[in-house]
C-alpha positions as a Markdown table, in Angstrom:
| # | Residue | x | y | z |
|---|---|---|---|---|
| 1 | Met | 187.2 | -85.4 | -15.6 |
| 2 | Asn | 189.0 | -88.2 | -13.7 |
| 3 | Asn | 192.5 | -89.5 | -14.6 |
| 4 | Asn | 191.3 | -92.5 | -16.5 |
| 5 | Asn | 189.1 | -90.3 | -18.8 |
| 6 | Lys | 192.0 | -87.9 | -19.3 |
| 7 | Leu | 194.3 | -90.7 | -20.4 |
| 8 | Leu | 191.6 | -92.0 | -22.8 |
| 9 | Leu | 191.1 | -88.6 | -24.3 |
| 10 | Leu | 194.9 | -88.2 | -24.7 |
| 11 | Phe | 195.1 | -91.6 | -26.4 |
| 12 | Cys | 192.3 | -90.7 | -28.8 |
| 13 | Ile | 194.0 | -87.5 | -29.8 |
| 14 | Leu | 197.4 | -89.0 | -30.3 |
| 15 | Ser | 196.1 | -92.0 | -32.2 |
| 16 | Ser | 194.3 | -89.8 | -34.7 |
| 17 | Ser | 197.1 | -87.4 | -35.3 |
| 18 | Ala | 199.4 | -87.5 | -38.3 |
| 19 | Val | 201.7 | -90.5 | -37.8 |
| 20 | Val | 205.5 | -89.8 | -37.6 |
| 21 | Tyr | 208.1 | -92.3 | -38.7 |
| 22 | Gly | 211.8 | -92.0 | -38.2 |
| 23 | Asp | 213.9 | -89.8 | -35.9 |
| 24 | Gly | 216.8 | -87.4 | -36.0 |
| 25 | Asn | 217.1 | -85.5 | -39.3 |
| 26 | Ala | 214.9 | -87.9 | -41.4 |
| 27 | Lys | 211.2 | -87.9 | -40.6 |
| 28 | Ile | 208.1 | -89.1 | -42.5 |
| 29 | Phe | 204.8 | -87.6 | -41.6 |
| 30 | Asp | 201.7 | -89.6 | -42.7 |
| 31 | Ile | 199.1 | -86.9 | -43.5 |
| 32 | Thr | 196.5 | -89.4 | -44.7 |
| 33 | His | 193.4 | -90.0 | -42.6 |
| 34 | Lys | 192.6 | -93.6 | -41.8 |
| 35 | Ile | 189.5 | -94.9 | -43.7 |
| 36 | Thr | 187.1 | -96.1 | -41.1 |
| 37 | Ser | 183.3 | -96.4 | -40.8 |
| 38 | Gln | 183.3 | -93.1 | -38.7 |
| 39 | Leu | 185.0 | -91.0 | -41.4 |
| 40 | Pro | 182.9 | -88.0 | -42.5 |
| 41 | Thr | 181.6 | -87.9 | -46.0 |
| 42 | Phe | 180.2 | -84.9 | -47.9 |
| 43 | Asp | 176.7 | -83.8 | -46.8 |
| 44 | Ser | 176.2 | -86.9 | -44.6 |
| 45 | Lys | 175.3 | -87.1 | -41.0 |
| 46 | Lys | 176.1 | -90.8 | -40.8 |
| 47 | Gly | 179.7 | -90.8 | -42.0 |
| 48 | Leu | 181.1 | -93.5 | -44.3 |
| 49 | Gly | 179.6 | -96.5 | -42.6 |
| 50 | His | 180.4 | -100.1 | -43.4 |
| 51 | Phe | 182.6 | -100.2 | -46.5 |
| 52 | Ile | 184.6 | -103.4 | -46.5 |
| 53 | Trp | 183.5 | -107.0 | -46.1 |
| 54 | Leu | 184.9 | -110.5 | -46.5 |
| 55 | Val | 184.0 | -112.5 | -49.6 |
| 56 | Ser | 186.2 | -115.4 | -48.8 |
| 57 | Ser | 187.1 | -116.4 | -45.2 |
| 58 | Ile | 189.7 | -118.8 | -43.8 |
| 59 | Lys | 187.3 | -119.2 | -40.8 |
| 60 | Asn | 184.7 | -120.5 | -43.2 |
| 61 | Gly | 186.9 | -122.9 | -45.0 |
| 62 | Ser | 188.5 | -120.7 | -47.7 |
| 63 | Met | 192.2 | -120.9 | -48.4 |
| 64 | Ala | 192.7 | -117.1 | -47.8 |
| 65 | Asn | 190.9 | -114.1 | -46.5 |
| 66 | Ile | 189.8 | -111.9 | -49.4 |
| 67 | Ser | 187.8 | -108.7 | -49.0 |
| 68 | Glu | 185.9 | -106.3 | -51.2 |
| 69 | Phe | 185.3 | -102.6 | -50.5 |
| 70 | Lys | 183.1 | -99.8 | -51.8 |
| 71 | Leu | 184.2 | -96.2 | -51.5 |
| 72 | Gly | 183.2 | -92.9 | -53.2 |
| 73 | Thr | 186.0 | -91.4 | -55.3 |
| 74 | His | 186.1 | -88.4 | -52.9 |
| 75 | Thr | 186.5 | -90.4 | -49.7 |
| 76 | Gly | 188.8 | -89.2 | -46.9 |
| 77 | Thr | 192.2 | -87.9 | -48.1 |
| 78 | His | 191.8 | -87.7 | -51.8 |
| 79 | Val | 192.6 | -85.9 | -55.1 |
| 80 | Asp | 190.3 | -84.2 | -57.6 |
| 81 | Ala | 190.6 | -84.7 | -61.3 |
| 82 | Pro | 189.6 | -82.0 | -63.9 |
| 83 | Ser | 186.6 | -84.3 | -64.8 |
| 84 | His | 185.1 | -83.7 | -61.3 |
| 85 | Phe | 183.5 | -80.4 | -62.3 |
| 86 | Phe | 183.8 | -80.3 | -66.1 |
| 87 | Gln | 181.6 | -82.6 | -68.2 |
| 88 | Lys | 183.8 | -81.8 | -71.2 |
| 89 | Tyr | 186.9 | -83.1 | -69.3 |
| 90 | Tyr | 185.0 | -86.2 | -68.2 |
| 91 | Glu | 184.1 | -87.0 | -71.8 |
| 92 | Glu | 187.8 | -86.3 | -72.8 |
| 93 | Glu | 188.9 | -88.7 | -70.1 |
| 94 | Phe | 190.9 | -86.2 | -68.0 |
| 95 | Asp | 190.7 | -88.6 | -65.0 |
| 96 | Val | 193.0 | -89.3 | -62.0 |
| 97 | Ser | 195.2 | -91.4 | -64.2 |
| 98 | Thr | 196.2 | -88.3 | -66.1 |
| 99 | Leu | 197.3 | -86.3 | -63.0 |
| 100 | Ser | 201.0 | -85.3 | -63.1 |
| 101 | Leu | 203.1 | -87.3 | -60.6 |
| 102 | Gln | 205.6 | -84.4 | -61.0 |
| 103 | Thr | 203.0 | -82.1 | -59.5 |
| 104 | Leu | 202.0 | -84.6 | -56.8 |
| 105 | Thr | 205.6 | -85.0 | -55.6 |
| 106 | Gly | 208.1 | -82.4 | -54.6 |
| 107 | Pro | 208.9 | -79.5 | -52.3 |
| 108 | Val | 205.8 | -78.1 | -50.5 |
| 109 | Leu | 205.0 | -75.3 | -48.1 |
| 110 | Val | 202.6 | -75.8 | -45.2 |
| 111 | Val | 200.9 | -72.5 | -44.2 |
| 112 | Asp | 198.7 | -71.5 | -41.3 |
| 113 | Val | 195.6 | -69.7 | -42.4 |
| 114 | Pro | 194.1 | -67.0 | -40.2 |
| 115 | Arg | 191.5 | -68.8 | -38.0 |
| 116 | Asn | 188.5 | -66.4 | -38.3 |
| 117 | Lys | 187.8 | -66.5 | -42.0 |
| 118 | Asn | 187.6 | -68.5 | -45.3 |
| 119 | Ile | 190.5 | -68.2 | -47.8 |
| 120 | Thr | 189.7 | -65.0 | -49.7 |
| 121 | Ala | 191.9 | -62.9 | -51.9 |
| 122 | Glu | 192.7 | -60.7 | -48.9 |
| 123 | Val | 193.8 | -63.8 | -46.9 |
| 124 | Met | 195.9 | -65.0 | -49.8 |
| 125 | Lys | 197.7 | -61.6 | -50.0 |
| 126 | Ser | 198.4 | -61.7 | -46.3 |
| 127 | Leu | 200.1 | -65.1 | -46.5 |
| 128 | Asn | 202.9 | -63.7 | -48.7 |
| 129 | Ile | 203.5 | -66.9 | -50.6 |
| 130 | Pro | 206.4 | -66.1 | -53.0 |
| 131 | Arg | 206.6 | -66.9 | -56.7 |
| 132 | Gly | 208.4 | -70.1 | -57.3 |
| 133 | Val | 206.5 | -72.1 | -54.7 |
| 134 | His | 204.6 | -74.8 | -56.6 |
| 135 | Arg | 202.8 | -76.7 | -53.8 |
| 136 | Val | 201.0 | -75.4 | -50.8 |
| 137 | Leu | 199.0 | -77.1 | -48.0 |
| 138 | Phe | 196.6 | -74.9 | -46.2 |
| 139 | Arg | 196.2 | -75.6 | -42.4 |
| 140 | Thr | 193.0 | -74.0 | -41.2 |
| 141 | Leu | 190.5 | -73.9 | -38.4 |
| 142 | Asn | 189.3 | -77.2 | -39.7 |
| 143 | Thr | 192.3 | -78.9 | -38.1 |
| 144 | Asp | 191.7 | -77.0 | -34.8 |
| 145 | Arg | 188.1 | -78.1 | -34.8 |
| 146 | Arg | 189.1 | -81.7 | -35.6 |
| 147 | Leu | 186.4 | -81.8 | -38.3 |
| 148 | Met | 187.9 | -84.9 | -40.1 |
| 149 | His | 187.5 | -86.8 | -36.8 |
| 150 | Arg | 183.8 | -86.1 | -36.5 |
| 151 | Arg | 181.4 | -88.4 | -38.3 |
| 152 | Glu | 178.8 | -85.8 | -39.1 |
| 153 | Phe | 179.6 | -83.5 | -42.0 |
| 154 | Ala | 180.1 | -79.8 | -41.1 |
| 155 | Ser | 179.0 | -77.4 | -43.8 |
| 156 | Asp | 180.6 | -74.5 | -41.9 |
| 157 | Phe | 184.1 | -75.7 | -42.7 |
| 158 | Thr | 186.9 | -73.4 | -43.8 |
| 159 | Gly | 187.7 | -73.3 | -47.5 |
| 160 | Phe | 188.5 | -71.1 | -50.5 |
| 161 | Lys | 186.1 | -68.5 | -51.7 |
| 162 | Lys | 186.1 | -67.9 | -55.4 |
| 163 | Asp | 188.0 | -64.7 | -55.1 |
| 164 | Gly | 190.8 | -66.4 | -53.1 |
| 165 | Ala | 191.0 | -69.1 | -55.7 |
| 166 | Gln | 191.2 | -66.6 | -58.6 |
| 167 | Trp | 193.9 | -64.6 | -56.7 |
| 168 | Leu | 196.0 | -67.8 | -56.3 |
| 169 | Val | 195.7 | -68.6 | -60.0 |
| 170 | Asp | 196.5 | -65.1 | -61.1 |
| 171 | Asn | 199.3 | -64.2 | -58.6 |
| 172 | Thr | 201.2 | -67.4 | -57.7 |
| 173 | Asp | 202.9 | -70.4 | -59.3 |
| 174 | Ile | 201.0 | -72.9 | -57.2 |
| 175 | Lys | 200.2 | -76.2 | -59.0 |
| 176 | Leu | 199.2 | -78.3 | -56.0 |
| 177 | Val | 196.8 | -77.0 | -53.5 |
| 178 | Gly | 195.8 | -79.0 | -50.4 |
| 179 | Ile | 193.4 | -78.5 | -47.5 |
| 180 | Asp | 192.4 | -80.1 | -44.2 |
| 181 | Tyr | 188.7 | -80.9 | -45.0 |
| 182 | Leu | 186.6 | -82.7 | -47.6 |
| 183 | Ser | 186.5 | -79.8 | -50.0 |
| 184 | Ile | 189.0 | -77.1 | -51.2 |
| 185 | Ser | 186.1 | -74.7 | -51.5 |
| 186 | Ala | 183.9 | -73.1 | -48.9 |
| 187 | Tyr | 180.5 | -74.8 | -48.9 |
| 188 | Val | 178.7 | -71.9 | -50.6 |
| 189 | Asp | 181.3 | -71.6 | -53.3 |
| 190 | Ala | 181.8 | -75.2 | -54.3 |
| 191 | Ala | 181.2 | -75.0 | -58.1 |
| 192 | Pro | 182.8 | -71.7 | -58.9 |
| 193 | Thr | 185.9 | -72.3 | -56.8 |
| 194 | His | 186.5 | -75.8 | -58.3 |
| 195 | His | 186.0 | -74.4 | -61.8 |
| 196 | Ile | 188.7 | -71.8 | -61.2 |
| 197 | Phe | 191.2 | -74.3 | -59.9 |
| 198 | Leu | 190.5 | -77.1 | -62.4 |
| 199 | Lys | 189.8 | -75.2 | -65.6 |
| 200 | Ser | 193.4 | -75.1 | -66.8 |
| 201 | Arg | 194.0 | -78.8 | -65.9 |
| 202 | Glu | 197.4 | -77.6 | -64.4 |
| 203 | Ile | 196.4 | -77.5 | -60.7 |
| 204 | Val | 195.9 | -80.6 | -58.7 |
| 205 | Ile | 193.6 | -80.4 | -55.7 |
| 206 | Val | 194.2 | -82.6 | -52.6 |
| 207 | Glu | 191.5 | -82.6 | -49.9 |
| 208 | Gly | 190.9 | -84.2 | -46.5 |
| 209 | Leu | 194.5 | -83.9 | -45.4 |
| 210 | Asn | 195.5 | -84.8 | -41.8 |
| 211 | Leu | 197.6 | -81.8 | -40.7 |
| 212 | Asp | 197.2 | -82.4 | -37.0 |
| 213 | Glu | 200.6 | -81.6 | -35.3 |
| 214 | Ile | 202.1 | -80.5 | -38.6 |
| 215 | Lys | 204.0 | -77.3 | -38.1 |
| 216 | Pro | 204.1 | -74.6 | -40.8 |
| 217 | Gly | 207.2 | -74.7 | -42.9 |
| 218 | Lys | 209.0 | -76.5 | -45.8 |
| 219 | Tyr | 208.7 | -80.2 | -46.5 |
| 220 | Thr | 208.6 | -82.6 | -49.4 |
| 221 | Val | 205.2 | -84.1 | -50.3 |
| 222 | His | 204.4 | -87.4 | -51.9 |
| 223 | Cys | 200.8 | -88.0 | -52.9 |
| 224 | Leu | 200.0 | -91.2 | -54.8 |
| 225 | Pro | 196.4 | -91.8 | -55.9 |
| 226 | Leu | 195.5 | -95.1 | -57.5 |
| 227 | Arg | 195.8 | -95.1 | -61.3 |
| 228 | Met | 192.0 | -95.4 | -61.9 |
| 229 | Val | 190.8 | -94.9 | -65.4 |
| 230 | Gly | 187.5 | -93.0 | -65.5 |
| 231 | Ala | 187.7 | -91.8 | -61.9 |
| 232 | Asp | 186.9 | -88.1 | -61.2 |
| 233 | Gly | 188.7 | -88.4 | -57.9 |
| 234 | Cys | 190.5 | -91.0 | -55.8 |
| 235 | Pro | 191.6 | -91.6 | -52.2 |
| 236 | Thr | 195.3 | -91.1 | -52.0 |
| 237 | Arg | 198.2 | -91.8 | -49.5 |
| 238 | Cys | 200.0 | -88.6 | -48.8 |
| 239 | Ile | 203.2 | -88.2 | -46.8 |
| 240 | Leu | 205.5 | -85.3 | -45.9 |
| 241 | Thr | 209.2 | -85.8 | -45.4 |
| 242 | Ala | 211.5 | -83.4 | -43.5 |
């Protein structure tokens, strides 16, 4: 690889990492992935594709540029509502507008997950997350593999197995659980894992986080999805402060 290619590779890595604002003792880490046409989407080889277009254009004589966009409710960095996997909750309107801002904002622990396995009960035990911790972001092999930067969906991503989800519910005080790919659950355990997390309507799931360059430790998290009535999920802007 020549020097020009090395510089290009370095630029691509840095430009896609979590953006850091501020210096000294006050830093803001933007852990939201940019929404682009290359963003991976669940079970797709083509990625998001074209999603935004101008409906009014200054260039074409309009007074202002005005765009419209079309996105799935589980695009990029996003939250899941209880209605995502429960028809009863969908009919009862437990949508993203009902998610607790108190849960979505506050002290959070970022943990590194062992790189050779999904998040099982055994893995959860090994992480030694103490009682009293209410928000945890799980940094996994997904980040090392840069899966959120690949257009083609990877079904072999790291996620929670149902026994890991049940262990978390039974043995911790966690109410916000976040992960660094498009689903909190391992691909083969999608429904049962989501059912375990969402059944009580007390746990908020955040998926598709950008944890590149984020070190394990304590932060404050702020995740603010749009207040969309009827939505079973919603893209969200998430930041960490330290």
